[in-house]
């Protein structure tokens, strides 16, 4: 049996995609709309306070296209906290005007592919590692999210390769990402046993064209070309409470 990759885990992640029930929203009177937005604003302030206390992070983005209208991306210490956040939103007056379209449950993950074999350093004592496992989500202008698997298909079976082969390919793969340092921020979350796919990839950038160029360039790398399977892509623009109010006018 091939050697399993060791991983480090950080905060649990929930991508909560929703669409607006515009017909119901348009029928609501001004008082109902104001009450719904006030409750959402209260929740938003709680999310921000959690982030200020370094106990999690949350960002909200509108989604371009028909897959959803917006996504709320939460990072928290436990699954229970994510469950409570989802329930609290569902009980709010604002949620009555939304329809859940997709969700993704995972956990921030770092693998040992990039570490030197035989290293005795405790990675959990490294501040840089901890910052990557429990990140404050960036306030970039744009987001791109997609789930993915590694293939288990005849000779192109990722899980039958030796750890040395996988490590070599992943190092080559990571060099492409490093070429976009300062342009794209990447959060990798593992979802084996937690959701339908094996990983979720969330990209942040102030220029959405970087998403296209990065993902396209990675298509030519062996890790993606031979072993990558990808789900739906969601791309959008950062939402603030004021931007959301303008969207709902």
Short mmCIF file of C-alpha atoms in Angstrom, two decimals:
data_model
loop_
_atom_site.label_atom_id
_atom_site.label_comp_id
_atom_site.label_asym_id
_atom_site.label_seq_id
_atom_site.Cartn_x
_atom_site.Cartn_y
_atom_site.Cartn_z
CA UNK A 1 0.00 0.00 0.00
CA UNK A 2 1.26 3.48 -0.86
CA UNK A 3 2.21 5.72 2.06
CA UNK A 4 -0.56 8.15 3.02
CA UNK A 5 0.32 11.83 3.07
CA UNK A 6 0.49 13.44 6.49
CA UNK A 7 -1.53 16.64 6.82
CA UNK A 8 -1.89 19.52 9.24
CA UNK A 9 -5.36 20.87 9.89
CA UNK A 10 -6.54 24.31 10.98
CA UNK A 11 -9.93 26.00 11.01
CA UNK A 12 -13.07 24.29 9.67
CA UNK A 13 -14.59 25.92 6.59
CA UNK A 14 -18.11 26.43 5.27
CA UNK A 15 -18.91 27.91 1.87
CA UNK A 16 -22.63 28.80 2.04
CA UNK A 17 -24.02 29.67 -1.42
CA UNK A 18 -27.47 31.23 -1.70
CA UNK A 19 -29.70 32.86 -4.27
CA UNK A 20 -32.22 35.61 -3.59
CA UNK A 21 -35.94 34.95 -3.94
CA UNK A 22 -36.41 38.19 -5.81
CA UNK A 23 -40.16 37.69 -6.29
CA UNK A 24 -40.66 37.41 -2.51
CA UNK A 25 -38.26 40.30 -1.83
CA UNK A 26 -40.09 42.56 -4.29
CA UNK A 27 -43.44 41.76 -2.64
CA UNK A 28 -42.16 42.63 0.83
CA UNK A 29 -42.94 46.07 2.19
CA UNK A 30 -40.30 48.54 3.33
CA UNK A 31 -40.66 47.55 6.99
CA UNK A 32 -40.10 43.85 6.26
CA UNK A 33 -37.06 44.62 4.13
CA UNK A 34 -35.57 46.94 6.73
CA UNK A 35 -36.08 44.35 9.48
CA UNK A 36 -34.41 41.65 7.37
CA UNK A 37 -31.41 43.86 6.61
CA UNK A 38 -31.10 44.92 10.26
CA UNK A 39 -30.91 41.28 11.37
CA UNK A 40 -28.32 40.52 8.69
CA UNK A 41 -26.30 43.56 9.76
CA UNK A 42 -26.31 42.29 13.36
CA UNK A 43 -25.00 38.90 12.22
CA UNK A 44 -22.38 40.58 10.05
CA UNK A 45 -21.14 42.59 13.05
CA UNK A 46 -20.87 39.38 15.09
CA UNK A 47 -18.80 37.76 12.32
CA UNK A 48 -16.49 40.77 12.29
CA UNK A 49 -16.07 40.67 16.07
CA UNK A 50 -15.11 36.99 15.89
CA UNK A 51 -12.46 37.90 13.35
CA UNK A 52 -11.20 40.76 15.53
CA UNK A 53 -10.86 38.26 18.38
CA UNK A 54 -8.81 35.93 16.12
CA UNK A 55 -11.33 33.13 16.62
CA UNK A 56 -12.31 32.78 12.98
CA UNK A 57 -12.87 34.71 9.78
CA UNK A 58 -15.74 35.47 7.39
CA UNK A 59 -16.06 37.06 3.95
CA UNK A 60 -19.10 37.65 1.76
CA UNK A 61 -19.04 37.81 -2.04
CA UNK A 62 -21.66 38.21 -4.73
CA UNK A 63 -21.59 35.46 -7.37
CA UNK A 64 -21.66 36.24 -11.08
CA UNK A 65 -23.88 33.93 -13.14
CA UNK A 66 -26.90 31.78 -12.32
CA UNK A 67 -25.35 29.33 -9.83
CA UNK A 68 -25.95 31.63 -6.84
CA UNK A 69 -26.34 35.28 -5.90
CA UNK A 70 -23.86 35.34 -3.03
CA UNK A 71 -21.60 33.18 -0.87
CA UNK A 72 -20.74 33.48 2.81
CA UNK A 73 -17.37 31.87 3.52
CA UNK A 74 -16.79 31.10 7.21
CA UNK A 75 -13.71 29.75 8.98
CA UNK A 76 -14.16 28.59 12.58
CA UNK A 77 -12.42 26.42 15.18
CA UNK A 78 -15.10 23.69 15.26
CA UNK A 79 -17.85 22.13 13.16
CA UNK A 80 -20.28 23.01 15.93
CA UNK A 81 -19.55 26.70 15.41
CA UNK A 82 -20.17 26.40 11.67
CA UNK A 83 -23.44 24.59 12.34
CA UNK A 84 -24.51 27.33 14.78
CA UNK A 85 -23.67 30.06 12.25
CA UNK A 86 -25.71 28.34 9.56
CA UNK A 87 -28.67 27.81 11.89
CA UNK A 88 -28.56 31.39 13.15
CA UNK A 89 -28.69 32.72 9.61
CA UNK A 90 -31.49 30.32 8.66
CA UNK A 91 -33.58 31.60 11.59
CA UNK A 92 -33.12 35.24 10.60
CA UNK A 93 -35.73 37.30 8.77
CA UNK A 94 -33.28 37.80 5.90
CA UNK A 95 -32.97 34.03 5.26
CA UNK A 96 -36.69 33.91 4.40
CA UNK A 97 -35.78 35.71 1.18
CA UNK A 98 -32.94 33.34 0.23
CA UNK A 99 -32.74 29.86 -1.27
CA UNK A 100 -29.69 27.68 -0.45
CA UNK A 101 -28.14 26.51 -3.73
CA UNK A 102 -24.87 24.84 -2.70
CA UNK A 103 -22.64 24.36 0.31
CA UNK A 104 -19.18 22.98 0.90
CA UNK A 105 -17.78 21.72 4.22
CA UNK A 106 -14.03 21.27 4.65
CA UNK A 107 -11.03 22.17 6.81
CA UNK A 108 -7.95 24.27 6.09
CA UNK A 109 -5.18 21.82 5.23
CA UNK A 110 -1.43 21.76 4.64
CA UNK A 111 0.32 18.60 3.43
CA UNK A 112 3.86 17.43 4.15
CA UNK A 113 4.78 17.41 0.44
CA UNK A 114 6.70 20.65 0.89
CA UNK A 115 8.56 19.62 4.06
CA UNK A 116 11.97 18.03 3.99
CA UNK A 117 11.91 14.25 4.69
CA UNK A 118 13.34 13.48 8.13
CA UNK A 119 12.79 17.00 9.47
CA UNK A 120 12.31 17.05 13.27
CA UNK A 121 10.88 20.57 13.41
CA UNK A 122 7.40 20.80 14.95
CA UNK A 123 5.43 22.70 12.28
CA UNK A 124 2.75 23.70 14.80
CA UNK A 125 5.37 25.85 16.53
CA UNK A 126 6.07 27.75 13.32
CA UNK A 127 4.12 31.08 13.24
CA UNK A 128 4.02 31.04 9.43
CA UNK A 129 2.42 27.58 9.42
CA UNK A 130 -0.13 28.61 12.05
CA UNK A 131 -1.00 31.72 10.04
CA UNK A 132 -1.72 29.51 7.02
CA UNK A 133 -3.82 27.05 9.02
CA UNK A 134 -5.87 29.76 10.72
CA UNK A 135 -5.86 32.59 8.20
CA UNK A 136 -7.70 35.88 8.25
CA UNK A 137 -9.46 35.82 4.90
CA UNK A 138 -8.32 38.60 2.54
CA UNK A 139 -10.56 41.45 1.50
CA UNK A 140 -9.67 41.08 -2.17
CA UNK A 141 -12.03 42.40 -4.82
CA UNK A 142 -12.76 38.97 -6.30
CA UNK A 143 -13.15 35.32 -5.30
CA UNK A 144 -12.97 32.04 -7.22
CA UNK A 145 -13.99 28.72 -5.64
CA UNK A 146 -13.98 25.20 -7.04
CA UNK A 147 -13.89 21.64 -5.62
CA UNK A 148 -11.56 18.98 -6.99
CA UNK A 149 -10.43 15.36 -6.74
CA UNK A 150 -7.30 13.43 -7.56
CA UNK A 151 -8.08 10.67 -10.10
CA UNK A 152 -8.31 6.98 -9.29
CA UNK A 153 -8.39 5.79 -12.90
CA UNK A 154 -6.29 2.81 -14.08
CA UNK A 155 -2.68 4.01 -14.53
CA UNK A 156 -3.67 7.56 -13.63
CA UNK A 157 -4.36 6.66 -10.01
CA UNK A 158 -2.87 9.29 -7.70
CA UNK A 159 -3.25 7.07 -4.67
CA UNK A 160 -1.13 4.27 -6.11
CA UNK A 161 1.90 6.50 -6.68
CA UNK A 162 4.75 6.44 -4.18
CA UNK A 163 5.07 9.34 -1.77
CA UNK A 164 8.32 10.34 -3.51
CA UNK A 165 6.56 10.57 -6.89
CA UNK A 166 3.70 12.59 -5.40
CA UNK A 167 6.08 14.89 -3.54
CA UNK A 168 8.07 15.61 -6.71
CA UNK A 169 4.96 16.40 -8.74
CA UNK A 170 3.48 18.62 -6.04
CA UNK A 171 6.69 20.62 -5.73
CA UNK A 172 6.59 21.27 -9.47
CA UNK A 173 2.90 22.12 -9.19
CA UNK A 174 3.50 24.59 -6.37
CA UNK A 175 6.09 26.50 -8.39
CA UNK A 176 3.34 27.65 -10.74
CA UNK A 177 1.37 29.03 -7.80
CA UNK A 178 4.44 30.82 -6.49
CA UNK A 179 4.65 32.67 -9.77
CA UNK A 180 1.40 34.39 -8.78
CA UNK A 181 2.60 35.45 -5.32
CA UNK A 182 1.25 38.90 -4.54
CA UNK A 183 -1.40 38.50 -7.24
CA UNK A 184 -3.46 35.56 -5.95
CA UNK A 185 -4.07 34.35 -2.40
CA UNK A 186 -4.95 30.64 -2.20
CA UNK A 187 -6.73 28.76 0.60
CA UNK A 188 -6.71 24.95 0.26
CA UNK A 189 -9.27 23.08 2.34
CA UNK A 190 -9.45 19.29 2.66
CA UNK A 191 -12.83 17.59 2.50
CA UNK A 192 -12.12 13.85 2.35
CA UNK A 193 -14.83 12.34 4.54
CA UNK A 194 -16.48 15.76 4.97
CA UNK A 195 -18.03 16.49 1.56
CA UNK A 196 -18.50 15.03 -1.92
CA UNK A 197 -15.14 16.19 -3.28
CA UNK A 198 -11.66 15.76 -1.81
CA UNK A 199 -10.47 19.38 -1.74
CA UNK A 200 -11.84 22.86 -2.08
CA UNK A 201 -9.73 25.62 -3.64
CA UNK A 202 -10.56 29.24 -2.86
CA UNK A 203 -8.65 31.95 -4.71
CA UNK A 204 -8.66 35.67 -3.94
CA UNK A 205 -7.38 38.43 -6.22
CA UNK A 206 -7.94 42.08 -7.10
CA UNK A 207 -7.84 41.10 -10.78
CA UNK A 208 -10.13 38.22 -11.86
CA UNK A 209 -8.03 37.65 -14.96
CA UNK A 210 -5.39 36.12 -12.68
CA UNK A 211 -7.83 33.27 -11.92
CA UNK A 212 -8.04 32.39 -15.61
CA UNK A 213 -4.31 32.57 -16.19
CA UNK A 214 -3.36 30.61 -13.05
CA UNK A 215 -5.86 27.79 -13.55
CA UNK A 216 -5.04 27.55 -17.27
CA UNK A 217 -1.30 27.39 -16.63
CA UNK A 218 -1.80 24.68 -14.03
CA UNK A 219 -3.74 22.59 -16.57
CA UNK A 220 -0.42 21.88 -18.30
CA UNK A 221 1.23 20.61 -15.11
CA UNK A 222 1.22 16.81 -14.74
CA UNK A 223 -0.64 16.91 -11.42
CA UNK A 224 -3.64 18.57 -13.10
CA UNK A 225 -3.26 17.15 -16.60
CA UNK A 226 -3.13 13.51 -15.46
CA UNK A 227 -4.76 13.47 -12.07
CA UNK A 228 -7.06 16.49 -11.69
CA UNK A 229 -10.86 16.30 -11.69
CA UNK A 230 -12.74 19.56 -11.16
CA UNK A 231 -16.23 20.53 -10.08
CA UNK A 232 -18.16 23.73 -10.80
CA UNK A 233 -16.38 27.08 -10.61
CA UNK A 234 -17.93 30.00 -8.70
CA UNK A 235 -16.55 33.50 -9.24
CA UNK A 236 -17.67 36.80 -7.78
CA UNK A 237 -17.11 40.24 -6.31
CA UNK A 238 -16.59 41.29 -2.68
CA UNK A 239 -19.70 42.40 -0.81
CA UNK A 240 -19.79 44.80 2.10
CA UNK A 241 -23.00 45.59 4.03
CA UNK A 242 -23.33 48.82 2.02
CA UNK A 243 -22.79 47.01 -1.29
CA UNK A 244 -25.45 44.47 -0.33
CA UNK A 245 -27.96 47.19 0.52
CA UNK A 246 -27.34 48.79 -2.87
CA UNK A 247 -27.82 45.40 -4.57
CA UNK A 248 -31.16 44.93 -2.82
CA UNK A 249 -32.60 48.38 -3.49
#
